[in-house]
CSV table of C-alpha atoms in Angstrom, one decimal:
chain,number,residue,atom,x,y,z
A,1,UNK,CA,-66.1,39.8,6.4
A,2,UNK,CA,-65.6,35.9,6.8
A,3,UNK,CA,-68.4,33.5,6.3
A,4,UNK,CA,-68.5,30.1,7.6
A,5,UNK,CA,-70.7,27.0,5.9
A,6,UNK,CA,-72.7,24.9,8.1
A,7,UNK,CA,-72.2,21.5,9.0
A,8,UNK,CA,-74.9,20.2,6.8
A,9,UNK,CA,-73.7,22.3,3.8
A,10,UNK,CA,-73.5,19.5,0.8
A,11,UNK,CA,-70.9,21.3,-1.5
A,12,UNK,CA,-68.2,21.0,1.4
A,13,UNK,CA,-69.1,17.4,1.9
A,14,UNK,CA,-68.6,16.4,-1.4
A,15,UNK,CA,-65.0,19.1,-1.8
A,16,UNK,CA,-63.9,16.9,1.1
A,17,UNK,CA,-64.7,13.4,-0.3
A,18,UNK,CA,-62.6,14.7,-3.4
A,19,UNK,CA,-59.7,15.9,-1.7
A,20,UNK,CA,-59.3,12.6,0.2
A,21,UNK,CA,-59.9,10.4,-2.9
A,22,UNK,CA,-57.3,12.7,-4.5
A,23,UNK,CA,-55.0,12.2,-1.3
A,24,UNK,CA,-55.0,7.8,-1.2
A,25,UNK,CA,-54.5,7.6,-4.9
A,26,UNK,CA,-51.7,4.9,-5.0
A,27,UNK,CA,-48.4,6.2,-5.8
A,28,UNK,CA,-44.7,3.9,-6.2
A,29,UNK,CA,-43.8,4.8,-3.0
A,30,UNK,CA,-47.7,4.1,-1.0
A,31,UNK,CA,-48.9,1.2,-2.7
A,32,UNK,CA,-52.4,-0.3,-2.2
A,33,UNK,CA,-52.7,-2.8,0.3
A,34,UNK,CA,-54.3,-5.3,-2.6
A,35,UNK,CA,-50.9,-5.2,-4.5
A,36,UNK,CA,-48.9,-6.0,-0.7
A,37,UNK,CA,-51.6,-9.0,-0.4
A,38,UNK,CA,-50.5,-10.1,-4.0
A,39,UNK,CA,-46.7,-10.5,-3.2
A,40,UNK,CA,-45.5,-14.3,-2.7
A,41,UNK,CA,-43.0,-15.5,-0.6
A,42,UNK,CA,-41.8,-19.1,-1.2
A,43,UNK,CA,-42.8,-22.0,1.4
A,44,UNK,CA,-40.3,-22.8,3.7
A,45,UNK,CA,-40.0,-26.3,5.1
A,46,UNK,CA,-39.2,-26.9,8.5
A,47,UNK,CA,-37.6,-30.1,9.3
A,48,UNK,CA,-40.1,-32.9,10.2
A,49,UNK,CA,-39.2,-36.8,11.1
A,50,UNK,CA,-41.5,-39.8,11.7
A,51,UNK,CA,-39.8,-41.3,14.9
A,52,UNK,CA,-40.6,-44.1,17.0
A,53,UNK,CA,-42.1,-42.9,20.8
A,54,UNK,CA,-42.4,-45.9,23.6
A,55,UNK,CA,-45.7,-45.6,25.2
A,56,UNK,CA,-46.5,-46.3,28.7
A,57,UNK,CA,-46.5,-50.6,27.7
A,58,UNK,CA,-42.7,-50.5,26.2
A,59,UNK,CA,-44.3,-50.7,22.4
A,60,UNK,CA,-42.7,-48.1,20.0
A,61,UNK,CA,-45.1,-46.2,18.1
A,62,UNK,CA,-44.9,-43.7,15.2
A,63,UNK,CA,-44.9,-39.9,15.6
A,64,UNK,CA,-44.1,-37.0,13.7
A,65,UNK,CA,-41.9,-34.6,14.9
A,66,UNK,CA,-40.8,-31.4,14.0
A,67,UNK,CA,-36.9,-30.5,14.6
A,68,UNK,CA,-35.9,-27.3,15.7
A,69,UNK,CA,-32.9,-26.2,17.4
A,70,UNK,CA,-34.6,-22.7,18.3
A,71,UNK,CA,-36.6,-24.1,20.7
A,72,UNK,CA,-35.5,-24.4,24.0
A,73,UNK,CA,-37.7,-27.4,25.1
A,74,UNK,CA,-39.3,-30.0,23.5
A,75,UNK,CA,-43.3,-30.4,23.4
A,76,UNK,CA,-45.7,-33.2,23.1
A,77,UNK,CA,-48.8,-33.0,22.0
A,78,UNK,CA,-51.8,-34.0,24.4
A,79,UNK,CA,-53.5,-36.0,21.7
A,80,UNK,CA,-50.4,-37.7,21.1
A,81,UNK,CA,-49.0,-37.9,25.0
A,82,UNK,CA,-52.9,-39.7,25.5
A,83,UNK,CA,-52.9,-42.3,22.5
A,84,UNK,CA,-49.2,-43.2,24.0
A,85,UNK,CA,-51.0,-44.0,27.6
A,86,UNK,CA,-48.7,-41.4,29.6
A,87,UNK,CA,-50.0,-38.9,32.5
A,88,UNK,CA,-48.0,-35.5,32.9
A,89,UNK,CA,-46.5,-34.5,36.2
A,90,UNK,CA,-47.7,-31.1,36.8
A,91,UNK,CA,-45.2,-27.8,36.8
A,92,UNK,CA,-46.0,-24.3,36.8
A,93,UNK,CA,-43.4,-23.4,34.8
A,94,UNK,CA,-44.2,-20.8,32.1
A,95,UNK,CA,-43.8,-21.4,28.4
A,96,UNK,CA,-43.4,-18.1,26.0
A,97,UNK,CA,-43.4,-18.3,21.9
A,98,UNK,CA,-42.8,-15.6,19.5
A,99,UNK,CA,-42.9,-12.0,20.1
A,100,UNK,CA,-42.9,-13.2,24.0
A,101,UNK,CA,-45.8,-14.2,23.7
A,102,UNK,CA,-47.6,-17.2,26.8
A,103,UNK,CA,-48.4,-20.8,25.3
A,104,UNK,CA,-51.3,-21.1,26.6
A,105,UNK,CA,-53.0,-24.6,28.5
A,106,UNK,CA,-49.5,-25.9,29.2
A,107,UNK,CA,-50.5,-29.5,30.5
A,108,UNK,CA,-47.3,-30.6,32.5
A,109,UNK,CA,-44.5,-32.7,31.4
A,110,UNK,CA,-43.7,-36.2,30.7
A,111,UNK,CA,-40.5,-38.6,30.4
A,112,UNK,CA,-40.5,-40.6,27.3
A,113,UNK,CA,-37.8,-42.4,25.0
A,114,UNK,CA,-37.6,-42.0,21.6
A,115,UNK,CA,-35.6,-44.2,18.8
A,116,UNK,CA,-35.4,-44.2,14.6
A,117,UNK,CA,-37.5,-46.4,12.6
A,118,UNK,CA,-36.1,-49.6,12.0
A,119,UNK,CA,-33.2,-48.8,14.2
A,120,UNK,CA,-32.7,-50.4,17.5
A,121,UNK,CA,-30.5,-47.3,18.2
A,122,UNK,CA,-29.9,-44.6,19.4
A,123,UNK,CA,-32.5,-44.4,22.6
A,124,UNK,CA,-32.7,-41.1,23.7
A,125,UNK,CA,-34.4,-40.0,27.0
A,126,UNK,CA,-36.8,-36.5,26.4
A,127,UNK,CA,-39.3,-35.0,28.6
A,128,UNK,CA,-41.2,-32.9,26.7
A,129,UNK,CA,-44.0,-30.4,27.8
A,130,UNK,CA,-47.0,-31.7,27.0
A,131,UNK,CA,-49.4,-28.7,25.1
A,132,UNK,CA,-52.9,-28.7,23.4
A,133,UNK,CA,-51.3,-28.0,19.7
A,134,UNK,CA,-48.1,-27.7,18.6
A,135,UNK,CA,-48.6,-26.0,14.8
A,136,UNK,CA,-51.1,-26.2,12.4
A,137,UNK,CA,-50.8,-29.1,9.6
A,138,UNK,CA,-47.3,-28.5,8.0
A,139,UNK,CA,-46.6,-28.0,5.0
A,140,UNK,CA,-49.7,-25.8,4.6
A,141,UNK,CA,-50.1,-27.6,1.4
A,142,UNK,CA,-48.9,-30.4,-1.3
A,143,UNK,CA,-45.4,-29.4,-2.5
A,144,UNK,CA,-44.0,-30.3,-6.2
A,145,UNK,CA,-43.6,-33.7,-7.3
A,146,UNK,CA,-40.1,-32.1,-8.4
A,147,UNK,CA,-39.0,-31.7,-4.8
A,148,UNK,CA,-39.6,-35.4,-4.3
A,149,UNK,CA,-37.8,-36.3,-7.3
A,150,UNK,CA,-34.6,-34.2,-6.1
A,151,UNK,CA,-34.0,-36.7,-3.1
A,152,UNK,CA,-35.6,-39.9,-3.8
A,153,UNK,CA,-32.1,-41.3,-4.0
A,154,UNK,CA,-31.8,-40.6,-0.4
A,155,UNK,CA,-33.3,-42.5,2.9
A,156,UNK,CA,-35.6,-39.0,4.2
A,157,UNK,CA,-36.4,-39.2,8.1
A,158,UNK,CA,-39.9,-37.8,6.9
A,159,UNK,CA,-41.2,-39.8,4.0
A,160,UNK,CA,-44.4,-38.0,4.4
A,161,UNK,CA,-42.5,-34.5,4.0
A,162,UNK,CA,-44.5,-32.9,1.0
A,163,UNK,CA,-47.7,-33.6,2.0
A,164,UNK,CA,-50.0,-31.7,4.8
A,165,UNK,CA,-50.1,-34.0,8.0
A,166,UNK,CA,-50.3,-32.9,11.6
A,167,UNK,CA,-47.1,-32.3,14.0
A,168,UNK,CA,-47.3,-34.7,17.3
A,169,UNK,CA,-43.9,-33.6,19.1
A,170,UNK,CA,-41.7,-31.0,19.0
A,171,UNK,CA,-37.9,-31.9,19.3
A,172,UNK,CA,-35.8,-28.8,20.7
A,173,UNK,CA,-32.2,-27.8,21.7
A,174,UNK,CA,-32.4,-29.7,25.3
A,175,UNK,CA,-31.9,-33.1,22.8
A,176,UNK,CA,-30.7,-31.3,19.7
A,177,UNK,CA,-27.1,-32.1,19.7
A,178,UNK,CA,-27.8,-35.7,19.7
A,179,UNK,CA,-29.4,-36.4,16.9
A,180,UNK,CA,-28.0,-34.0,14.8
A,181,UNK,CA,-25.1,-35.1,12.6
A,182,UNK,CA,-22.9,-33.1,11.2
A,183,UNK,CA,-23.4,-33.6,7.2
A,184,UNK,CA,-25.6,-31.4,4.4
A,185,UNK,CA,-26.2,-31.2,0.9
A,186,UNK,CA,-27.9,-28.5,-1.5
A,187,UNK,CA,-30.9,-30.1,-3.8
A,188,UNK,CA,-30.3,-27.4,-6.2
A,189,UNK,CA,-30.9,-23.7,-6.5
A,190,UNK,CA,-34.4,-22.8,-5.4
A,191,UNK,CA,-35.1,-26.3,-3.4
A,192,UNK,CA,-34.1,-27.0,0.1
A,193,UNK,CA,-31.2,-28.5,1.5
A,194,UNK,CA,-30.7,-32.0,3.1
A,195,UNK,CA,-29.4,-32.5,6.7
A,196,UNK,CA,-28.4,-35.8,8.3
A,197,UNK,CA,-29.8,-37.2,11.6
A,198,UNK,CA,-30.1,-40.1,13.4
A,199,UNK,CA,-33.5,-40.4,11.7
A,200,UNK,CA,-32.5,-39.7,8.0
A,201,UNK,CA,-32.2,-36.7,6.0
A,202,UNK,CA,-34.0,-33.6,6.8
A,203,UNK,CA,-35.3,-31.0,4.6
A,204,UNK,CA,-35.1,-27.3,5.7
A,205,UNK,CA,-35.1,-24.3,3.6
A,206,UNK,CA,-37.1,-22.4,0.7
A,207,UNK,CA,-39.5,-23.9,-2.3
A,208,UNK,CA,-38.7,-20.7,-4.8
A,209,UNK,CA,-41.7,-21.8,-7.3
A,210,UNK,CA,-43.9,-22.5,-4.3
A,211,UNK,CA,-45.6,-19.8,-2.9
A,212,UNK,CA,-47.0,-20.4,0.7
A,213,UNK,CA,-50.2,-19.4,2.1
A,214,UNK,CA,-48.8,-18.3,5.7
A,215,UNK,CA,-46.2,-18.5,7.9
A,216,UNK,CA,-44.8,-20.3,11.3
A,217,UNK,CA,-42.6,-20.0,13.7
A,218,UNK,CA,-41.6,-22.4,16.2
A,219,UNK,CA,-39.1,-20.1,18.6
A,220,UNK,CA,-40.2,-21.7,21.7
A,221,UNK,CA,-38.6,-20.8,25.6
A,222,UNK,CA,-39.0,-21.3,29.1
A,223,UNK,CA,-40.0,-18.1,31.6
A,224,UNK,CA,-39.1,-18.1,34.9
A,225,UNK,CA,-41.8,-18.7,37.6
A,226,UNK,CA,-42.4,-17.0,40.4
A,227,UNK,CA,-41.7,-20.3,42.6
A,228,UNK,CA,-37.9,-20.1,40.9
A,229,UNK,CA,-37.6,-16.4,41.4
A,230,UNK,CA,-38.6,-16.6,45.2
A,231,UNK,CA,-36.4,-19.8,45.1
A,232,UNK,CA,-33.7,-17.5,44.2
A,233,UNK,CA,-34.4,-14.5,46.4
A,234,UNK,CA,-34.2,-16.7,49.7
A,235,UNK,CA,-30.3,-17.5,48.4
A,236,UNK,CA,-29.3,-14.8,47.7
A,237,UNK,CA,-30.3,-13.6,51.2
A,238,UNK,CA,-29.3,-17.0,52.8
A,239,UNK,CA,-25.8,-16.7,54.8
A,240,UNK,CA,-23.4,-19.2,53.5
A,241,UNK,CA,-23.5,-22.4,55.2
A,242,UNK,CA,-20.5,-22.7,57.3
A,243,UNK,CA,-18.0,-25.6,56.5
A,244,UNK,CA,-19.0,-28.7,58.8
A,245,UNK,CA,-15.5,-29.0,60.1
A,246,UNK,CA,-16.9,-25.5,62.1
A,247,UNK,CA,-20.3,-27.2,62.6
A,248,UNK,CA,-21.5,-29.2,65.6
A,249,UNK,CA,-22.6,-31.8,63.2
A,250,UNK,CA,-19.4,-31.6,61.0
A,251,UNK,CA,-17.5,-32.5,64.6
A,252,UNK,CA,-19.6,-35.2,65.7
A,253,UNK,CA,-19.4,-37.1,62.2
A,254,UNK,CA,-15.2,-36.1,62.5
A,255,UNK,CA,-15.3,-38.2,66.0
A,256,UNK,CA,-17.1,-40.8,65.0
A,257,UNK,CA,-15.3,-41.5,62.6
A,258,UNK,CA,-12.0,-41.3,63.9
A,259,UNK,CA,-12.7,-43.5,67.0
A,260,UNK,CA,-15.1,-45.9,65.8
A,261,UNK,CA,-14.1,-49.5,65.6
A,262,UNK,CA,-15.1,-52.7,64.6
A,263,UNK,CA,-14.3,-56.4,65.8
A,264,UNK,CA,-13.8,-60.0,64.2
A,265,UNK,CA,-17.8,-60.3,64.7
A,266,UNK,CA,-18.2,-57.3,63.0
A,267,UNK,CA,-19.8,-55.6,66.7
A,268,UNK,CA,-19.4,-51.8,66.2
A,269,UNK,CA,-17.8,-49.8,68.9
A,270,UNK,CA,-18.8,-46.3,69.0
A,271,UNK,CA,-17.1,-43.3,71.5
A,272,UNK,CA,-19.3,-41.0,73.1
A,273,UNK,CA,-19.3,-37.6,70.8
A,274,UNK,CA,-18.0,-34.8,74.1
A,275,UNK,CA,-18.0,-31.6,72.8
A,276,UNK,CA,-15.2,-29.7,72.3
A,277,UNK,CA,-13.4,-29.2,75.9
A,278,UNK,CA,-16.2,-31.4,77.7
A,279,UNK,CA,-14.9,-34.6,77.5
A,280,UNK,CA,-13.1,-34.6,81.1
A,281,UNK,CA,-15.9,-32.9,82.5
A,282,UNK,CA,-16.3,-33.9,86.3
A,283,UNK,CA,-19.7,-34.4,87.5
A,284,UNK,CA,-19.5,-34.0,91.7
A,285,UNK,CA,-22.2,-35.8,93.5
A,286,UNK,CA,-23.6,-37.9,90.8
A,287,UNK,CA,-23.7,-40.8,92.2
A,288,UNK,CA,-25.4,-39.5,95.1
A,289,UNK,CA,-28.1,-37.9,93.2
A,290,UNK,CA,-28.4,-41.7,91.1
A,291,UNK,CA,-28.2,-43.5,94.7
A,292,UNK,CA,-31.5,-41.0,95.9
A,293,UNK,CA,-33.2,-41.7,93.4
A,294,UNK,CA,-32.8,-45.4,93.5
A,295,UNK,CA,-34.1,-45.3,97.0
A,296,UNK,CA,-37.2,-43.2,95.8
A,297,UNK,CA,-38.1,-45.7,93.0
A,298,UNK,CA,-37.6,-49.0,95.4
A,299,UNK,CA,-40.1,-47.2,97.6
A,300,UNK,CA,-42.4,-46.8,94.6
A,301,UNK,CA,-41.8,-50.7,93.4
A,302,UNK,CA,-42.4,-52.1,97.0
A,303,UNK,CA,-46.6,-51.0,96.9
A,304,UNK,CA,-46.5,-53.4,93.4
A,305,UNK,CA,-44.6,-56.2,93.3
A,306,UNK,CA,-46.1,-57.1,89.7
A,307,UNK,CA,-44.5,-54.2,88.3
A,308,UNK,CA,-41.2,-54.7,91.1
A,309,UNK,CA,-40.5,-58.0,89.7
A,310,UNK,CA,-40.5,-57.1,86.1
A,311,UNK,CA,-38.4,-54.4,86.7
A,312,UNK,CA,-36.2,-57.1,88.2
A,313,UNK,CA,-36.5,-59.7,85.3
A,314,UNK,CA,-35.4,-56.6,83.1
A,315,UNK,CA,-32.1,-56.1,85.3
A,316,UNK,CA,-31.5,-59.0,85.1
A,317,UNK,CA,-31.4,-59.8,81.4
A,318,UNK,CA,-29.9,-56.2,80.8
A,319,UNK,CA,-27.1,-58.0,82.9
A,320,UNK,CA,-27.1,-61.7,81.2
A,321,UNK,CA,-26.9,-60.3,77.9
A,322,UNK,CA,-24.1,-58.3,78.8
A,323,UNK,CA,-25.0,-55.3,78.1
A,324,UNK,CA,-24.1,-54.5,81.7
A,325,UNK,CA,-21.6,-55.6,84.3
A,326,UNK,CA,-20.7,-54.9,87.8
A,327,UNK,CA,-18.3,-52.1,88.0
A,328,UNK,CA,-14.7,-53.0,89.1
A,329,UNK,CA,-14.2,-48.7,90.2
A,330,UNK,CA,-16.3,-45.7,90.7
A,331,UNK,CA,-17.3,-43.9,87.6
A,332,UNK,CA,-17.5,-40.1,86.6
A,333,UNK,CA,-21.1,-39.9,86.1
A,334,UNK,CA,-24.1,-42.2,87.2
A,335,UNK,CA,-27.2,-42.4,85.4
A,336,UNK,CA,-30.4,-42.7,87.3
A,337,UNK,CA,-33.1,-44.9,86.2
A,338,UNK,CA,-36.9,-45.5,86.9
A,339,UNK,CA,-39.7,-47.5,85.4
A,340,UNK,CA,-42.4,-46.3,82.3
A,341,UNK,CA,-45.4,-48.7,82.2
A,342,UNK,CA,-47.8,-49.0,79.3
A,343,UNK,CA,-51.1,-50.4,79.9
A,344,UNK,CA,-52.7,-52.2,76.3
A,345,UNK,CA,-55.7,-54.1,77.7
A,346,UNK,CA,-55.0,-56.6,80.2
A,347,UNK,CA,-51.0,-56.5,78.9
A,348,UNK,CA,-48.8,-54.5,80.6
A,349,UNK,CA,-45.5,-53.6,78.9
A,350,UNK,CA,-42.3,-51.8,81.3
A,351,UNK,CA,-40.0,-49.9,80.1
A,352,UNK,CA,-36.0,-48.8,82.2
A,353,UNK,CA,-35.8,-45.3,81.3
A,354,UNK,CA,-32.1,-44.1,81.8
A,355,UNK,CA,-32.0,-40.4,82.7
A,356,UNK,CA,-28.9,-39.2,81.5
A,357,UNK,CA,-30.0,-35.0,81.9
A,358,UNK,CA,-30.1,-35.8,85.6
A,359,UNK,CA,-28.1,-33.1,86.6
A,360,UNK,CA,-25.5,-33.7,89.5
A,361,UNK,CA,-24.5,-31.3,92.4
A,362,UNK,CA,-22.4,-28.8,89.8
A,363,UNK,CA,-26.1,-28.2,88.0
A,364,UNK,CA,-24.5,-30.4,84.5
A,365,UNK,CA,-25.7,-33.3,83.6
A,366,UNK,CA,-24.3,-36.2,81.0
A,367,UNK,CA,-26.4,-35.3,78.0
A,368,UNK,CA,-25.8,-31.4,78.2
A,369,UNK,CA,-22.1,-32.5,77.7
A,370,UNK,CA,-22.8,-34.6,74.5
A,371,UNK,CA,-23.4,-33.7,70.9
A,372,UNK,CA,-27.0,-34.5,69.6
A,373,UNK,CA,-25.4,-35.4,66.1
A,374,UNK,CA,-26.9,-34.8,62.5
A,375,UNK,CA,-30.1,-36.3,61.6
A,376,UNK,CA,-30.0,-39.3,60.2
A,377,UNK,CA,-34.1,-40.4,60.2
A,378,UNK,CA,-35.2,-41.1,56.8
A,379,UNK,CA,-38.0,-38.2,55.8
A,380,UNK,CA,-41.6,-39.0,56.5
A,381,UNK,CA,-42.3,-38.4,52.8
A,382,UNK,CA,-39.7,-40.6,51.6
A,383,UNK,CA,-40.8,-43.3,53.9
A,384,UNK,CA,-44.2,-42.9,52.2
A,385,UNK,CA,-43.1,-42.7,48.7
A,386,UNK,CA,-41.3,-45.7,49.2
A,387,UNK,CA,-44.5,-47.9,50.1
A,388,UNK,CA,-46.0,-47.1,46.1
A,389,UNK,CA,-43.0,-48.1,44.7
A,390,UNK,CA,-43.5,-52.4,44.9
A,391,UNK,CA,-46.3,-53.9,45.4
A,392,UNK,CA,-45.7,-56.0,48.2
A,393,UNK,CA,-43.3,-54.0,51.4
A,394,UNK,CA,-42.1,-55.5,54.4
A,395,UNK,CA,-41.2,-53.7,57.8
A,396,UNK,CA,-39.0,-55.3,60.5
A,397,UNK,CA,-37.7,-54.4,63.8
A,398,UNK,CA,-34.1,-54.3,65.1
A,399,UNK,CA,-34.5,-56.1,68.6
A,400,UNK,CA,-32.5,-54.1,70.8
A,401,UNK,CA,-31.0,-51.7,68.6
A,402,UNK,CA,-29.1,-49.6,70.6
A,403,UNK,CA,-27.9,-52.6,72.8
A,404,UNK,CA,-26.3,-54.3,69.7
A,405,UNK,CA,-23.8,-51.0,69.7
A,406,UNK,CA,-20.9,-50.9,71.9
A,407,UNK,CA,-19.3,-48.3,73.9
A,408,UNK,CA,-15.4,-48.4,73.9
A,409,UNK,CA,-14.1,-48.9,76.8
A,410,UNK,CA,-12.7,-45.4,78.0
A,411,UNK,CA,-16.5,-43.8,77.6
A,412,UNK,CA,-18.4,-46.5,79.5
A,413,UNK,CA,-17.2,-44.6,83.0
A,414,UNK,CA,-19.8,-41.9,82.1
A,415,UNK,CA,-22.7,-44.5,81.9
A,416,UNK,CA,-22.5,-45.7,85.5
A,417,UNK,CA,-25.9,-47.2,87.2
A,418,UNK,CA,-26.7,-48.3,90.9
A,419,UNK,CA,-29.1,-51.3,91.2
A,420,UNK,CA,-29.8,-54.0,93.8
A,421,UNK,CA,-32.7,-56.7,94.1
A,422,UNK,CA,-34.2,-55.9,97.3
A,423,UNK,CA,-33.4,-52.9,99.9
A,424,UNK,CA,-32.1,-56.0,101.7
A,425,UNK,CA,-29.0,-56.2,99.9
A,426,UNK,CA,-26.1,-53.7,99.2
A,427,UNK,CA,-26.3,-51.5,96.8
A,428,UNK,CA,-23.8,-52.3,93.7
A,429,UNK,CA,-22.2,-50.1,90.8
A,430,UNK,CA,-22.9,-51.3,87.6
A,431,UNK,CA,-21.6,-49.9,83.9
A,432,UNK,CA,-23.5,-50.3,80.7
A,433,UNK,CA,-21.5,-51.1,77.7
A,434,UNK,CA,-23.9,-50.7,75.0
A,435,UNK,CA,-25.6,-47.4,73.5
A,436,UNK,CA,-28.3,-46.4,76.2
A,437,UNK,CA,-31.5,-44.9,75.5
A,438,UNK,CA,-31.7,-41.6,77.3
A,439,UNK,CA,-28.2,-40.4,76.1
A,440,UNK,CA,-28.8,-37.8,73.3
A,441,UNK,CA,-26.6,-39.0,71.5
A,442,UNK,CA,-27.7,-42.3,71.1
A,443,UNK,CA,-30.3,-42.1,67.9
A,444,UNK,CA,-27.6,-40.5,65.9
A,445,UNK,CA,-25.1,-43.7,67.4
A,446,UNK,CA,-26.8,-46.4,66.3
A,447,UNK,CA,-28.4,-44.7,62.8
A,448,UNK,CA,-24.9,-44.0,61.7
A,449,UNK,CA,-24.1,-47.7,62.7
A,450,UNK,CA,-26.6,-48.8,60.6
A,451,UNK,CA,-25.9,-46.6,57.8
């Protein structure tokens, strides 16, 4: 017959305290955590330098900085990257410590220059990541006056070393190598060693009759962010660009410049960039497509005679300038031409449109035959950018760009017009020698000209 006490039974409760009094009694292999608590470890100094940092005015001021070559970047405090004037750029960037673990309230990054004390030399460029605290005050607390007496015969990078002060900057691997030389000493057993940099000497190592109060770590690294892993995704799945030999860009850039030229005036002459195979192209019936249209836009021109005499004067000087002459032979293909007016106010300006995708009687047209070429257009952003960088910017106009380009010779029979005066007179061939707007071609022409 078995017999089972209650819960509330108080001889139980006090057989059970016993047994597990009995069962935490300290033994050589379990001992208490008081006795861990008690066991010291020595302090261990981590190499610290007062440097000189130029703040945002060019003046070099005093920082202390902690050296580490286990850290893959180098950090800044925010206090400190404030009192020397500079604004962080933002990133996104993640920064991980020990154990993997995030640095939290990363700030951005800055570009700054840092130098010895009382050395016009070395200046080395760092941008450091700007974070709300680096480390606690290091060393935790006042070292020997022994330790001080072991290397006062030698010029120390941190004067301040044995005594608790705050860490500004962080110097990692990224500039490690240069201020690093390579030279130590030993101050004795149980004391640090020395370590020469461009600073001074640097203590690093274990204080055996010091015990320290905690410990740091500085092991600092940089995590990939998502923009960088997406960035790498999108090529590794991006074909390989093909070489520009293979390209239609690649052969335009090949042509031009092959077959460009340049005079005693220093006058460009630029081919026409035919695709591959195009270049004898025949275009049946294109001058009777250019010749109909001519008769359509004099029929248009002869109900305003404003607008029918400036189209004239613009003939004219397209002539006297000599950026077109009468044709001494028919040509392979004639572009047609009619009139753009803009209306600003009581000004009106007119504009010769050449329409070079006119297709003749085979269904191709001039432009369908020519290679567009690379852009060349300086980015909208850049243009942008480039007005914050001076105080003062100036903007100018090329008058007549495209007309200060010559054609060679053996293109200009695929830039044929028909013009006259008046319906009264006989209609004449002319042939433009310069870069015409309306050929596709001609913005990548004259921005490679200018380039």
């Amino acid at each position: 017959m078995s017999f089972k006490c209650p819960p509330s039974c108080c001889i139980c409760k006090r057989r059970h305290h016993t047994l597990l009094h009995r069962e935490s009694k300290p033994t050589a292999l379990n001992p208490p955590a008081a006795m861990l608590g008690r066991q010291k470890s020595p302090t261990v100094l981590l190499g610290t330098a007062l440097i000189h940092v130029r703040d945002t005015v060019g003046n070099g001021q005093t920082v202390r900085a902690l050296i580490d070559s286990a850290s893959q970047i180098s950090a800044i405090t925010s206090a400190c990257c404030n009192r020397l004037g500079l604004k962080p750029s933002h990133w996104t960037v993640p920064v991980t410590g020990l154990s993997g673990q995030k640095v939290p309230d990363v700030q951005g990054i800055v570009q700054l220059t840092i130098q010895p004390r009382g050395n016009p030399i070395p200046f080395i460029n760092v941008k450091p990541w700007v974070l709300t605290a680096i480390t606690s005050d290091m060393p935790a607390r006042k070292l020997p006056a022994q330790v001080r007496a072991r290397c006062n015969h030698l010029t120390l990078a941190g004067p301040t070393f044995d005594k608790p002060a705050p860490v500004d900057m962080l110097i990692g691997a990224d500039i490690f190598p240069q201020i690093w030389n390579d030279k130590s000493r030993s101050l004795g057993p149980g004391y640090p060693s020395v370590y020469s940099s461009v600073f001074g000497w640097v203590l690093i190592g274990p204080v055996q009759e010091h015990p320290d109060i905690g410990a740091q770590s500085m092991l600092v690294s940089l995590v990939p962010s998502i923009e960088s892993i997406m960035e790498r995704f999108w090529k590794v799945e991006e074909p390989e660009a093909a070489p520009p030999q293979f390209t239609e860009d690649g052969l335009c850039e090949e042509l031009f410049q092959a077959k460009m030229r340049r005079d005693s005036r220093g006058r460009f002459s630029v081919p026409l960039p035919f695709r591959s195979g195009r270049s004898t192209e025949c275009f049946p019936g294109s001058r009777q497509v250019a010749l109909n249209r001519l008769l359509h836009l004099e029929r248009k021109l002869s109900g305003d005679q404003t607008l029918y005499n400036a189209y004239r004067k613009f003939m004219q000087e397209y002539e006297e300038l000599g950026h077109m002459s009468i044709a001494e032979g028919a040509g392979q293909y004639y572009i047609p031409h009619h009139a753009v007016q803009k209306v600003e106010g009581e000004m009106s300006k007119l504009r010769v449109v050449f329409d070079a995708s006119a297709k003749c009687h085979s269904g191709v047209s001039i432009n369908q035959c020519l290679l567009v070429g690379p852009k060349l257009q300086q980015d909208i952003v850049d243009v942008l950018i480039g007005f914050r960088v001076h105080k003062v910017a100036f903007t100018t106009d090329i008058c007549k760009m495209y007309r200060q380009i010559d054609v060679l010779p053996q293109y200009r029979g695929c830039q044929y017009i028909l013009w006259r005066d008046s319906p009264q007179v006989i209609v004449k061939d002319y042939v433009l020698n310069t870069v015409t707007y309306g050929v596709n071609s001609a913005p990548y022409l004259a921005l490679r000209v200018l380039r």
